[in-house]
Amino acid sequence: MKKIRRNKKIGLALGGGAVLGAAHIGVLKALKELQVDIACISGTSIGAFVAAFYANGVEWEEIEKIASEIKWLDLSGISLSGLGLLSNEKMGKLIEKHLGKRDLQDAKIPLAMIATDIASGDKVIMQKGSVADAVMASTCIPGIFTPVEINGRMLVDGGVVENVPVTPLKEMGADLIISVDLNAAHKARKPSNIIEVLLRTFDFLIQSTSDLQKKKADIRIEPDLSDYNMVEIKQAPDLILEGYHSAMKVLRKVLRK
């Protein structure tokens, strides 16, 4: 594991994991306390949601406040399309409520998000255009949410192709990459509803590709979230603490005074 040098351009990759994404907020808290400056950031799925705020100057405390007010129905609605059970248009509206109508290229910290072209299977790295649309696309879990159309392409969750989004950071010039994987630890548990069944199935499918992607990161933060499910937002405070403690443990080892 590489040491962090203060003069290096550090990239942060925030991975997918539905509600487990609250742990990313704890990671941001640790980075601030240890005065680790992030030069560029990428996000997949819920990681894109958190990255959108952080890249636009919203501190972890405010992101925590936003997360505490969220309810599942705030982020979804019944879809009239035959391509998904729900629509995540409310996700886009939540972004615009707090950030306004912003474009990716205008972020204070260079920002990239990953989605998947459901027609071709191609990885789509989004660095231009509407932040709200990009977050909707990157968080669009196949089968649950209706695909999001951007520039003529039907896009779904980026976790299909790169759940821990290291690749964009290399292309953005990062000298050192910190990745945050929310799905590193697993524990057998029975799902309690259909959404959790779909989320866990999706999670199992992306594990093999995630393992390959994580190896490209220089520093890996992998909080043990195996005691938490992927759908109950009321877990957010505990998840934030898990992310914080995991990040502090790793970062203290690699920081060079």
PDB file of C-alpha atoms in Angstrom:
ATOM      1  CA  MET A   1       0.000   0.000   0.000  1.00  0.00           C
ATOM      2  CA  LYS A   2       1.466   3.354  -1.038  1.00  0.00           C
ATOM      3  CA  LYS A   3       2.107   6.266   1.313  1.00  0.00           C
ATOM      4  CA  ILE A   4       0.236   9.521   0.762  1.00  0.00           C
ATOM      5  CA  ARG A   5       2.500  12.419  -0.121  1.00  0.00           C
ATOM      6  CA  ARG A   6       0.904  15.823   0.335  1.00  0.00           C
ATOM      7  CA  ASN A   7       2.187  17.095  -3.017  1.00  0.00           C
ATOM      8  CA  LYS A   8       0.577  14.297  -4.999  1.00  0.00           C
ATOM      9  CA  LYS A   9      -2.636  14.645  -6.991  1.00  0.00           C
ATOM     10  CA  ILE A  10      -5.036  12.347  -5.127  1.00  0.00           C
ATOM     11  CA  GLY A  11      -8.103  10.832  -6.768  1.00  0.00           C
ATOM     12  CA  LEU A  12     -11.041   9.378  -4.810  1.00  0.00           C
ATOM     13  CA  ALA A  13     -13.228   6.588  -6.219  1.00  0.00           C
ATOM     14  CA  LEU A  14     -16.582   6.095  -4.466  1.00  0.00           C
ATOM     15  CA  GLY A  15     -18.196   2.754  -5.228  1.00  0.00           C
ATOM     16  CA  GLY A  16     -21.810   1.616  -5.452  1.00  0.00           C
ATOM     17  CA  GLY A  17     -23.865  -0.129  -2.778  1.00  0.00           C
ATOM     18  CA  ALA A  18     -27.325   1.454  -2.439  1.00  0.00           C
ATOM     19  CA  VAL A  19     -28.011   2.657   1.133  1.00  0.00           C
ATOM     20  CA  LEU A  20     -24.558   1.457   2.219  1.00  0.00           C
ATOM     21  CA  GLY A  21     -23.346   4.597   0.451  1.00  0.00           C
ATOM     22  CA  ALA A  22     -23.838   6.528   3.691  1.00  0.00           C
ATOM     23  CA  ALA A  23     -20.451   5.099   4.667  1.00  0.00           C
ATOM     24  CA  HIS A  24     -18.898   7.375   2.023  1.00  0.00           C
ATOM     25  CA  ILE A  25     -19.870  10.349   4.178  1.00  0.00           C
ATOM     26  CA  GLY A  26     -17.773   8.949   7.013  1.00  0.00           C
ATOM     27  CA  VAL A  27     -14.842   8.584   4.631  1.00  0.00           C
ATOM     28  CA  LEU A  28     -15.177  12.245   3.643  1.00  0.00           C
ATOM     29  CA  LYS A  29     -15.188  13.185   7.325  1.00  0.00           C
ATOM     30  CA  ALA A  30     -11.933  11.288   7.868  1.00  0.00           C
ATOM     31  CA  LEU A  31     -10.312  12.921   4.841  1.00  0.00           C
ATOM     32  CA  LYS A  32     -11.203  16.366   6.157  1.00  0.00           C
ATOM     33  CA  GLU A  33      -9.924  15.675   9.669  1.00  0.00           C
ATOM     34  CA  LEU A  34      -6.634  14.352   8.308  1.00  0.00           C
ATOM     35  CA  GLN A  35      -6.397  17.258   5.841  1.00  0.00           C
ATOM     36  CA  VAL A  36      -6.178  15.042   2.777  1.00  0.00           C
ATOM     37  CA  ASP A  37      -7.020  17.162  -0.259  1.00  0.00           C
ATOM     38  CA  ILE A  38      -8.840  15.447  -3.112  1.00  0.00           C
ATOM     39  CA  ALA A  39      -7.842  16.649  -6.584  1.00  0.00           C
ATOM     40  CA  CYS A  40     -10.423  14.653  -8.551  1.00  0.00           C
ATOM     41  CA  ILE A  41     -13.331  12.365  -7.701  1.00  0.00           C
ATOM     42  CA  SER A  42     -15.356   9.670  -9.434  1.00  0.00           C
ATOM     43  CA  GLY A  43     -18.528   7.884  -8.428  1.00  0.00           C
ATOM     44  CA  THR A  44     -20.609   4.905  -9.414  1.00  0.00           C
ATOM     45  CA  SER A  45     -24.247   4.514  -8.348  1.00  0.00           C
ATOM     46  CA  ILE A  46     -24.675   5.839  -4.775  1.00  0.00           C
ATOM     47  CA  GLY A  47     -21.027   6.867  -4.979  1.00  0.00           C
ATOM     48  CA  ALA A  48     -21.991   9.208  -7.817  1.00  0.00           C
ATOM     49  CA  PHE A  49     -24.709  10.728  -5.623  1.00  0.00           C
ATOM     50  CA  VAL A  50     -22.234  11.511  -2.816  1.00  0.00           C
ATOM     51  CA  ALA A  51     -19.517  12.616  -5.251  1.00  0.00           C
ATOM     52  CA  ALA A  52     -21.908  15.105  -6.869  1.00  0.00           C
ATOM     53  CA  PHE A  53     -22.264  17.020  -3.611  1.00  0.00           C
ATOM     54  CA  TYR A  54     -18.643  16.795  -2.513  1.00  0.00           C
ATOM     55  CA  ALA A  55     -17.269  17.892  -5.892  1.00  0.00           C
ATOM     56  CA  ASN A  56     -19.537  20.926  -5.791  1.00  0.00           C
ATOM     57  CA  GLY A  57     -18.262  22.161  -2.456  1.00  0.00           C
ATOM     58  CA  VAL A  58     -20.791  20.575  -0.085  1.00  0.00           C
ATOM     59  CA  GLU A  59     -19.000  19.448   3.076  1.00  0.00           C
ATOM     60  CA  TRP A  60     -19.605  16.084   4.716  1.00  0.00           C
ATOM     61  CA  GLU A  61     -21.703  17.606   7.507  1.00  0.00           C
ATOM     62  CA  GLU A  62     -24.245  18.956   5.012  1.00  0.00           C
ATOM     63  CA  ILE A  63     -24.242  15.715   3.014  1.00  0.00           C
ATOM     64  CA  GLU A  64     -24.978  13.884   6.280  1.00  0.00           C
ATOM     65  CA  LYS A  65     -27.908  16.212   6.904  1.00  0.00           C
ATOM     66  CA  ILE A  66     -29.290  15.593   3.404  1.00  0.00           C
ATOM     67  CA  ALA A  67     -28.905  11.830   3.850  1.00  0.00           C
ATOM     68  CA  SER A  68     -30.733  11.922   7.205  1.00  0.00           C
ATOM     69  CA  GLU A  69     -33.783  13.507   5.589  1.00  0.00           C
ATOM     70  CA  ILE A  70     -34.061  11.036   2.714  1.00  0.00           C
ATOM     71  CA  LYS A  71     -36.767   8.412   2.539  1.00  0.00           C
ATOM     72  CA  TRP A  72     -36.962   5.621  -0.043  1.00  0.00           C
ATOM     73  CA  LEU A  73     -40.091   7.139  -1.600  1.00  0.00           C
ATOM     74  CA  ASP A  74     -38.260  10.471  -1.926  1.00  0.00           C
ATOM     75  CA  LEU A  75     -35.963   8.816  -4.441  1.00  0.00           C
ATOM     76  CA  SER A  76     -38.378   6.724  -6.451  1.00  0.00           C
ATOM     77  CA  GLY A  77     -41.857   6.606  -7.886  1.00  0.00           C
ATOM     78  CA  ILE A  78     -43.951   4.055  -9.733  1.00  0.00           C
ATOM     79  CA  SER A  79     -42.835   3.890 -13.363  1.00  0.00           C
ATOM     80  CA  LEU A  80     -45.285   3.829 -16.255  1.00  0.00           C
ATOM     81  CA  SER A  81     -42.554   2.395 -18.478  1.00  0.00           C
ATOM     82  CA  GLY A  82     -42.210  -1.326 -19.144  1.00  0.00           C
ATOM     83  CA  LEU A  83     -38.430  -1.020 -18.678  1.00  0.00           C
ATOM     84  CA  GLY A  84     -38.367  -0.780 -14.875  1.00  0.00           C
ATOM     85  CA  LEU A  85     -40.522  -1.047 -11.753  1.00  0.00           C
ATOM     86  CA  LEU A  86     -39.745   2.479 -10.569  1.00  0.00           C
ATOM     87  CA  SER A  87     -38.564   5.838 -11.827  1.00  0.00           C
ATOM     88  CA  ASN A  88     -35.696   7.629 -10.089  1.00  0.00           C
ATOM     89  CA  GLU A  89     -36.602  11.086 -11.381  1.00  0.00           C
ATOM     90  CA  LYS A  90     -36.951  12.191  -7.759  1.00  0.00           C
ATOM     91  CA  MET A  91     -33.241  11.480  -7.348  1.00  0.00           C
ATOM     92  CA  GLY A  92     -32.521  14.089 -10.009  1.00  0.00           C
ATOM     93  CA  LYS A  93     -34.903  16.565  -8.396  1.00  0.00           C
ATOM     94  CA  LEU A  94     -33.177  16.083  -5.036  1.00  0.00           C
ATOM     95  CA  ILE A  95     -29.831  16.916  -6.640  1.00  0.00           C
ATOM     96  CA  GLU A  96     -31.275  20.060  -8.243  1.00  0.00           C
ATOM     97  CA  LYS A  97     -32.951  21.097  -4.996  1.00  0.00           C
ATOM     98  CA  HIS A  98     -29.598  21.260  -3.211  1.00  0.00           C
ATOM     99  CA  LEU A  99     -27.185  22.053  -6.053  1.00  0.00           C
ATOM    100  CA  GLY A 100     -29.348  23.769  -8.640  1.00  0.00           C
ATOM    101  CA  LYS A 101     -29.067  22.921 -12.340  1.00  0.00           C
ATOM    102  CA  ARG A 102     -25.346  22.324 -12.552  1.00  0.00           C
ATOM    103  CA  ASP A 103     -23.139  20.666 -15.151  1.00  0.00           C
ATOM    104  CA  LEU A 104     -20.460  18.096 -14.391  1.00  0.00           C
ATOM    105  CA  GLN A 105     -17.691  20.178 -15.955  1.00  0.00           C
ATOM    106  CA  ASP A 106     -18.453  23.102 -13.620  1.00  0.00           C
ATOM    107  CA  ALA A 107     -17.712  21.206 -10.395  1.00  0.00           C
ATOM    108  CA  LYS A 108     -15.143  22.703  -8.000  1.00  0.00           C
ATOM    109  CA  ILE A 109     -13.338  19.356  -7.921  1.00  0.00           C
ATOM    110  CA  PRO A 110     -13.030  17.587 -11.329  1.00  0.00           C
ATOM    111  CA  LEU A 111     -15.821  15.023 -11.363  1.00  0.00           C
ATOM    112  CA  ALA A 112     -16.653  11.877 -13.325  1.00  0.00           C
ATOM    113  CA  MET A 113     -19.492   9.363 -13.049  1.00  0.00           C
ATOM    114  CA  ILE A 114     -19.927   5.951 -14.605  1.00  0.00           C
ATOM    115  CA  ALA A 115     -23.030   4.486 -16.226  1.00  0.00           C
ATOM    116  CA  THR A 116     -23.683   1.534 -18.529  1.00  0.00           C
ATOM    117  CA  ASP A 117     -25.201   1.626 -22.022  1.00  0.00           C
ATOM    118  CA  ILE A 118     -27.866  -1.058 -21.649  1.00  0.00           C
ATOM    119  CA  ALA A 119     -28.060  -1.566 -25.427  1.00  0.00           C
ATOM    120  CA  SER A 120     -24.364  -2.175 -26.066  1.00  0.00           C
ATOM    121  CA  GLY A 121     -22.979  -2.957 -22.611  1.00  0.00           C
ATOM    122  CA  ASP A 122     -20.404  -0.181 -23.025  1.00  0.00           C
ATOM    123  CA  LYS A 123     -18.972   1.716 -20.088  1.00  0.00           C
ATOM    124  CA  VAL A 124     -19.964   5.384 -20.272  1.00  0.00           C
ATOM    125  CA  ILE A 125     -17.778   7.859 -18.389  1.00  0.00           C
ATOM    126  CA  MET A 126     -19.740  11.065 -17.883  1.00  0.00           C
ATOM    127  CA  GLN A 127     -17.766  14.298 -17.397  1.00  0.00           C
ATOM    128  CA  LYS A 128     -20.028  16.742 -19.215  1.00  0.00           C
ATOM    129  CA  GLY A 129     -23.712  17.600 -19.059  1.00  0.00           C
ATOM    130  CA  SER A 130     -26.285  17.768 -16.289  1.00  0.00           C
ATOM    131  CA  VAL A 131     -25.166  16.575 -12.848  1.00  0.00           C
ATOM    132  CA  ALA A 132     -28.731  15.533 -12.005  1.00  0.00           C
ATOM    133  CA  ASP A 133     -29.102  13.462 -15.189  1.00  0.00           C
ATOM    134  CA  ALA A 134     -25.714  11.817 -14.674  1.00  0.00           C
ATOM    135  CA  VAL A 135     -26.554  10.833 -11.097  1.00  0.00           C
ATOM    136  CA  MET A 136     -29.909   9.437 -12.217  1.00  0.00           C
ATOM    137  CA  ALA A 137     -28.164   7.342 -14.874  1.00  0.00           C
ATOM    138  CA  SER A 138     -25.382   6.086 -12.622  1.00  0.00           C
ATOM    139  CA  THR A 139     -27.844   5.078  -9.877  1.00  0.00           C
ATOM    140  CA  CYS A 140     -30.327   3.440 -12.256  1.00  0.00           C
ATOM    141  CA  ILE A 141     -30.284  -0.157 -11.020  1.00  0.00           C
ATOM    142  CA  PRO A 142     -31.441  -2.410 -13.909  1.00  0.00           C
ATOM    143  CA  GLY A 143     -34.859  -3.952 -13.390  1.00  0.00           C
ATOM    144  CA  ILE A 144     -35.695  -1.599 -10.545  1.00  0.00           C
ATOM    145  CA  PHE A 145     -35.400   1.788 -12.241  1.00  0.00           C
ATOM    146  CA  THR A 146     -36.295   2.803 -15.775  1.00  0.00           C
ATOM    147  CA  PRO A 147     -33.164   3.490 -17.901  1.00  0.00           C
ATOM    148  CA  VAL A 148     -32.186   7.142 -18.288  1.00  0.00           C
ATOM    149  CA  GLU A 149     -31.732   8.475 -21.820  1.00  0.00           C
ATOM    150  CA  ILE A 150     -28.753  10.791 -22.348  1.00  0.00           C
ATOM    151  CA  ASN A 151     -27.536  11.777 -25.819  1.00  0.00           C
ATOM    152  CA  GLY A 152     -29.579   9.008 -27.402  1.00  0.00           C
ATOM    153  CA  ARG A 153     -28.176   6.268 -25.175  1.00  0.00           C
ATOM    154  CA  MET A 154     -30.217   4.285 -22.659  1.00  0.00           C
ATOM    155  CA  LEU A 155     -28.134   4.265 -19.483  1.00  0.00           C
ATOM    156  CA  VAL A 156     -28.303   2.194 -16.312  1.00  0.00           C
ATOM    157  CA  ASP A 157     -26.237   1.733 -13.158  1.00  0.00           C
ATOM    158  CA  GLY A 158     -22.480   2.005 -13.660  1.00  0.00           C
ATOM    159  CA  GLY A 159     -21.934  -0.904 -11.285  1.00  0.00           C
ATOM    160  CA  VAL A 160     -22.594  -3.267 -14.190  1.00  0.00           C
ATOM    161  CA  VAL A 161     -19.255  -2.275 -15.741  1.00  0.00           C
ATOM    162  CA  GLU A 162     -17.205  -0.629 -12.955  1.00  0.00           C
ATOM    163  CA  ASN A 163     -18.609  -0.572  -9.459  1.00  0.00           C
ATOM    164  CA  VAL A 164     -15.422   0.890  -7.959  1.00  0.00           C
ATOM    165  CA  PRO A 165     -14.695   3.684 -10.467  1.00  0.00           C
ATOM    166  CA  VAL A 166     -10.893   3.788 -10.601  1.00  0.00           C
ATOM    167  CA  THR A 167     -10.507   4.110 -14.393  1.00  0.00           C
ATOM    168  CA  PRO A 168     -11.703   7.728 -14.775  1.00  0.00           C
ATOM    169  CA  LEU A 169      -9.235   8.951 -12.159  1.00  0.00           C
ATOM    170  CA  LYS A 170      -6.245   7.625 -14.084  1.00  0.00           C
ATOM    171  CA  GLU A 171      -7.511   9.493 -17.124  1.00  0.00           C
ATOM    172  CA  MET A 172      -8.012  12.657 -15.007  1.00  0.00           C
ATOM    173  CA  GLY A 173      -4.342  12.652 -14.037  1.00  0.00           C
ATOM    174  CA  ALA A 174      -4.437  11.280 -10.486  1.00  0.00           C
ATOM    175  CA  ASP A 175      -1.004  10.332  -9.139  1.00  0.00           C
ATOM    176  CA  LEU A 176      -2.503   8.248  -6.355  1.00  0.00           C
ATOM    177  CA  ILE A 177      -5.964   6.699  -6.083  1.00  0.00           C
ATOM    178  CA  ILE A 178      -7.989   5.977  -2.963  1.00  0.00           C
ATOM    179  CA  SER A 179     -10.928   3.627  -3.556  1.00  0.00           C
ATOM    180  CA  VAL A 180     -13.900   2.976  -1.305  1.00  0.00           C
ATOM    181  CA  ASP A 181     -15.578  -0.414  -1.758  1.00  0.00           C
ATOM    182  CA  LEU A 182     -18.860  -0.815   0.115  1.00  0.00           C
ATOM    183  CA  ASN A 183     -19.291  -4.477  -0.782  1.00  0.00           C
ATOM    184  CA  ALA A 184     -15.966  -5.957   0.281  1.00  0.00           C
ATOM    185  CA  ALA A 185     -17.419  -7.904   3.220  1.00  0.00           C
ATOM    186  CA  HIS A 186     -20.403 -10.231   2.946  1.00  0.00           C
ATOM    187  CA  LYS A 187     -22.542 -12.177   5.374  1.00  0.00           C
ATOM    188  CA  ALA A 188     -25.290 -14.623   4.500  1.00  0.00           C
ATOM    189  CA  ARG A 189     -28.662 -13.066   5.326  1.00  0.00           C
ATOM    190  CA  LYS A 190     -32.201 -13.538   4.096  1.00  0.00           C
ATOM    191  CA  PRO A 191     -33.594 -10.565   2.131  1.00  0.00           C
ATOM    192  CA  SER A 192     -36.757  -9.064   3.585  1.00  0.00           C
ATOM    193  CA  ASN A 193     -38.413  -7.608   0.469  1.00  0.00           C
ATOM    194  CA  ILE A 194     -38.326  -7.700  -3.331  1.00  0.00           C
ATOM    195  CA  ILE A 195     -36.103  -4.619  -3.619  1.00  0.00           C
ATOM    196  CA  GLU A 196     -33.488  -6.238  -1.402  1.00  0.00           C
ATOM    197  CA  VAL A 197     -33.697  -9.441  -3.469  1.00  0.00           C
ATOM    198  CA  LEU A 198     -32.958  -7.456  -6.636  1.00  0.00           C
ATOM    199  CA  LEU A 199     -30.192  -5.409  -5.000  1.00  0.00           C
ATOM    200  CA  ARG A 200     -28.431  -8.456  -3.576  1.00  0.00           C
ATOM    201  CA  THR A 201     -28.670 -10.288  -6.905  1.00  0.00           C
ATOM    202  CA  PHE A 202     -27.145  -7.275  -8.633  1.00  0.00           C
ATOM    203  CA  ASP A 203     -24.419  -7.097  -5.984  1.00  0.00           C
ATOM    204  CA  PHE A 204     -23.441 -10.746  -6.443  1.00  0.00           C
ATOM    205  CA  LEU A 205     -23.196 -10.290 -10.212  1.00  0.00           C
ATOM    206  CA  ILE A 206     -20.747  -7.400 -10.019  1.00  0.00           C
ATOM    207  CA  GLN A 207     -18.370  -8.871  -7.422  1.00  0.00           C
ATOM    208  CA  SER A 208     -15.942 -10.514  -9.849  1.00  0.00           C
ATOM    209  CA  THR A 209     -15.390  -7.343 -11.860  1.00  0.00           C
ATOM    210  CA  SER A 210     -15.105  -5.258  -8.683  1.00  0.00           C
ATOM    211  CA  ASP A 211     -12.231  -7.411  -7.431  1.00  0.00           C
ATOM    212  CA  LEU A 212     -10.253  -6.674 -10.599  1.00  0.00           C
ATOM    213  CA  GLN A 213     -10.976  -2.937 -10.460  1.00  0.00           C
ATOM    214  CA  LYS A 214      -9.941  -2.539  -6.823  1.00  0.00           C
ATOM    215  CA  LYS A 215      -6.446  -3.830  -7.580  1.00  0.00           C
ATOM    216  CA  LYS A 216      -5.844  -0.714  -9.688  1.00  0.00           C
ATOM    217  CA  ALA A 217      -6.232   1.539  -6.641  1.00  0.00           C
ATOM    218  CA  ASP A 218      -3.209   2.487  -4.552  1.00  0.00           C
ATOM    219  CA  ILE A 219      -5.095   2.701  -1.243  1.00  0.00           C
ATOM    220  CA  ARG A 220      -8.238   0.695  -0.583  1.00  0.00           C
ATOM    221  CA  ILE A 221     -10.816   1.526   2.081  1.00  0.00           C
ATOM    222  CA  GLU A 222     -13.134  -1.449   2.635  1.00  0.00           C
ATOM    223  CA  PRO A 223     -15.474  -0.975   5.609  1.00  0.00           C
ATOM    224  CA  ASP A 224     -17.107  -4.123   6.931  1.00  0.00           C
ATOM    225  CA  LEU A 225     -20.788  -3.415   6.286  1.00  0.00           C
ATOM    226  CA  SER A 226     -21.916  -7.032   6.334  1.00  0.00           C
ATOM    227  CA  ASP A 227     -24.247  -6.440   9.307  1.00  0.00           C
ATOM    228  CA  TYR A 228     -26.288  -3.882   7.338  1.00  0.00           C
ATOM    229  CA  ASN A 229     -28.861  -4.301   4.589  1.00  0.00           C
ATOM    230  CA  MET A 230     -28.946  -2.274   1.393  1.00  0.00           C
ATOM    231  CA  VAL A 231     -32.364  -0.637   1.699  1.00  0.00           C
ATOM    232  CA  GLU A 232     -33.010   0.828   5.173  1.00  0.00           C
ATOM    233  CA  ILE A 233     -31.979   4.479   5.195  1.00  0.00           C
ATOM    234  CA  LYS A 234     -32.409   4.665   8.991  1.00  0.00           C
ATOM    235  CA  GLN A 235     -29.046   2.843   9.199  1.00  0.00           C
ATOM    236  CA  ALA A 236     -27.272   5.936   7.845  1.00  0.00           C
ATOM    237  CA  PRO A 237     -25.761   7.206  11.155  1.00  0.00           C
ATOM    238  CA  ASP A 238     -24.187   3.821  11.899  1.00  0.00           C
ATOM    239  CA  LEU A 239     -22.961   3.441   8.324  1.00  0.00           C
ATOM    240  CA  ILE A 240     -21.324   6.873   8.486  1.00  0.00           C
ATOM    241  CA  LEU A 241     -19.462   5.794  11.625  1.00  0.00           C
ATOM    242  CA  GLU A 242     -18.348   2.549   9.971  1.00  0.00           C
ATOM    243  CA  GLY A 243     -16.992   4.471   6.988  1.00  0.00           C
ATOM    244  CA  TYR A 244     -15.250   6.980   9.239  1.00  0.00           C
ATOM    245  CA  HIS A 245     -13.503   4.424  11.445  1.00  0.00           C
ATOM    246  CA  SER A 246     -12.465   2.278   8.488  1.00  0.00           C
ATOM    247  CA  ALA A 247     -11.041   5.282   6.638  1.00  0.00           C
ATOM    248  CA  MET A 248      -9.180   6.588   9.691  1.00  0.00           C
ATOM    249  CA  LYS A 249      -7.594   3.183  10.283  1.00  0.00           C
ATOM    250  CA  VAL A 250      -6.317   2.975   6.701  1.00  0.00           C
ATOM    251  CA  LEU A 251      -5.361   6.604   6.176  1.00  0.00           C
ATOM    252  CA  ARG A 252      -3.383   6.950   9.409  1.00  0.00           C
ATOM    253  CA  LYS A 253      -1.162   4.112   8.215  1.00  0.00           C
ATOM    254  CA  VAL A 254      -0.400   5.683   4.850  1.00  0.00           C
ATOM    255  CA  LEU A 255      -0.098   9.385   5.697  1.00  0.00           C
ATOM    256  CA  ARG A 256       3.410  10.771   5.522  1.00  0.00           C
ATOM    257  CA  LYS A 257       4.065  13.636   7.856  1.00  0.00           C
TER     258      LYS A 257
END
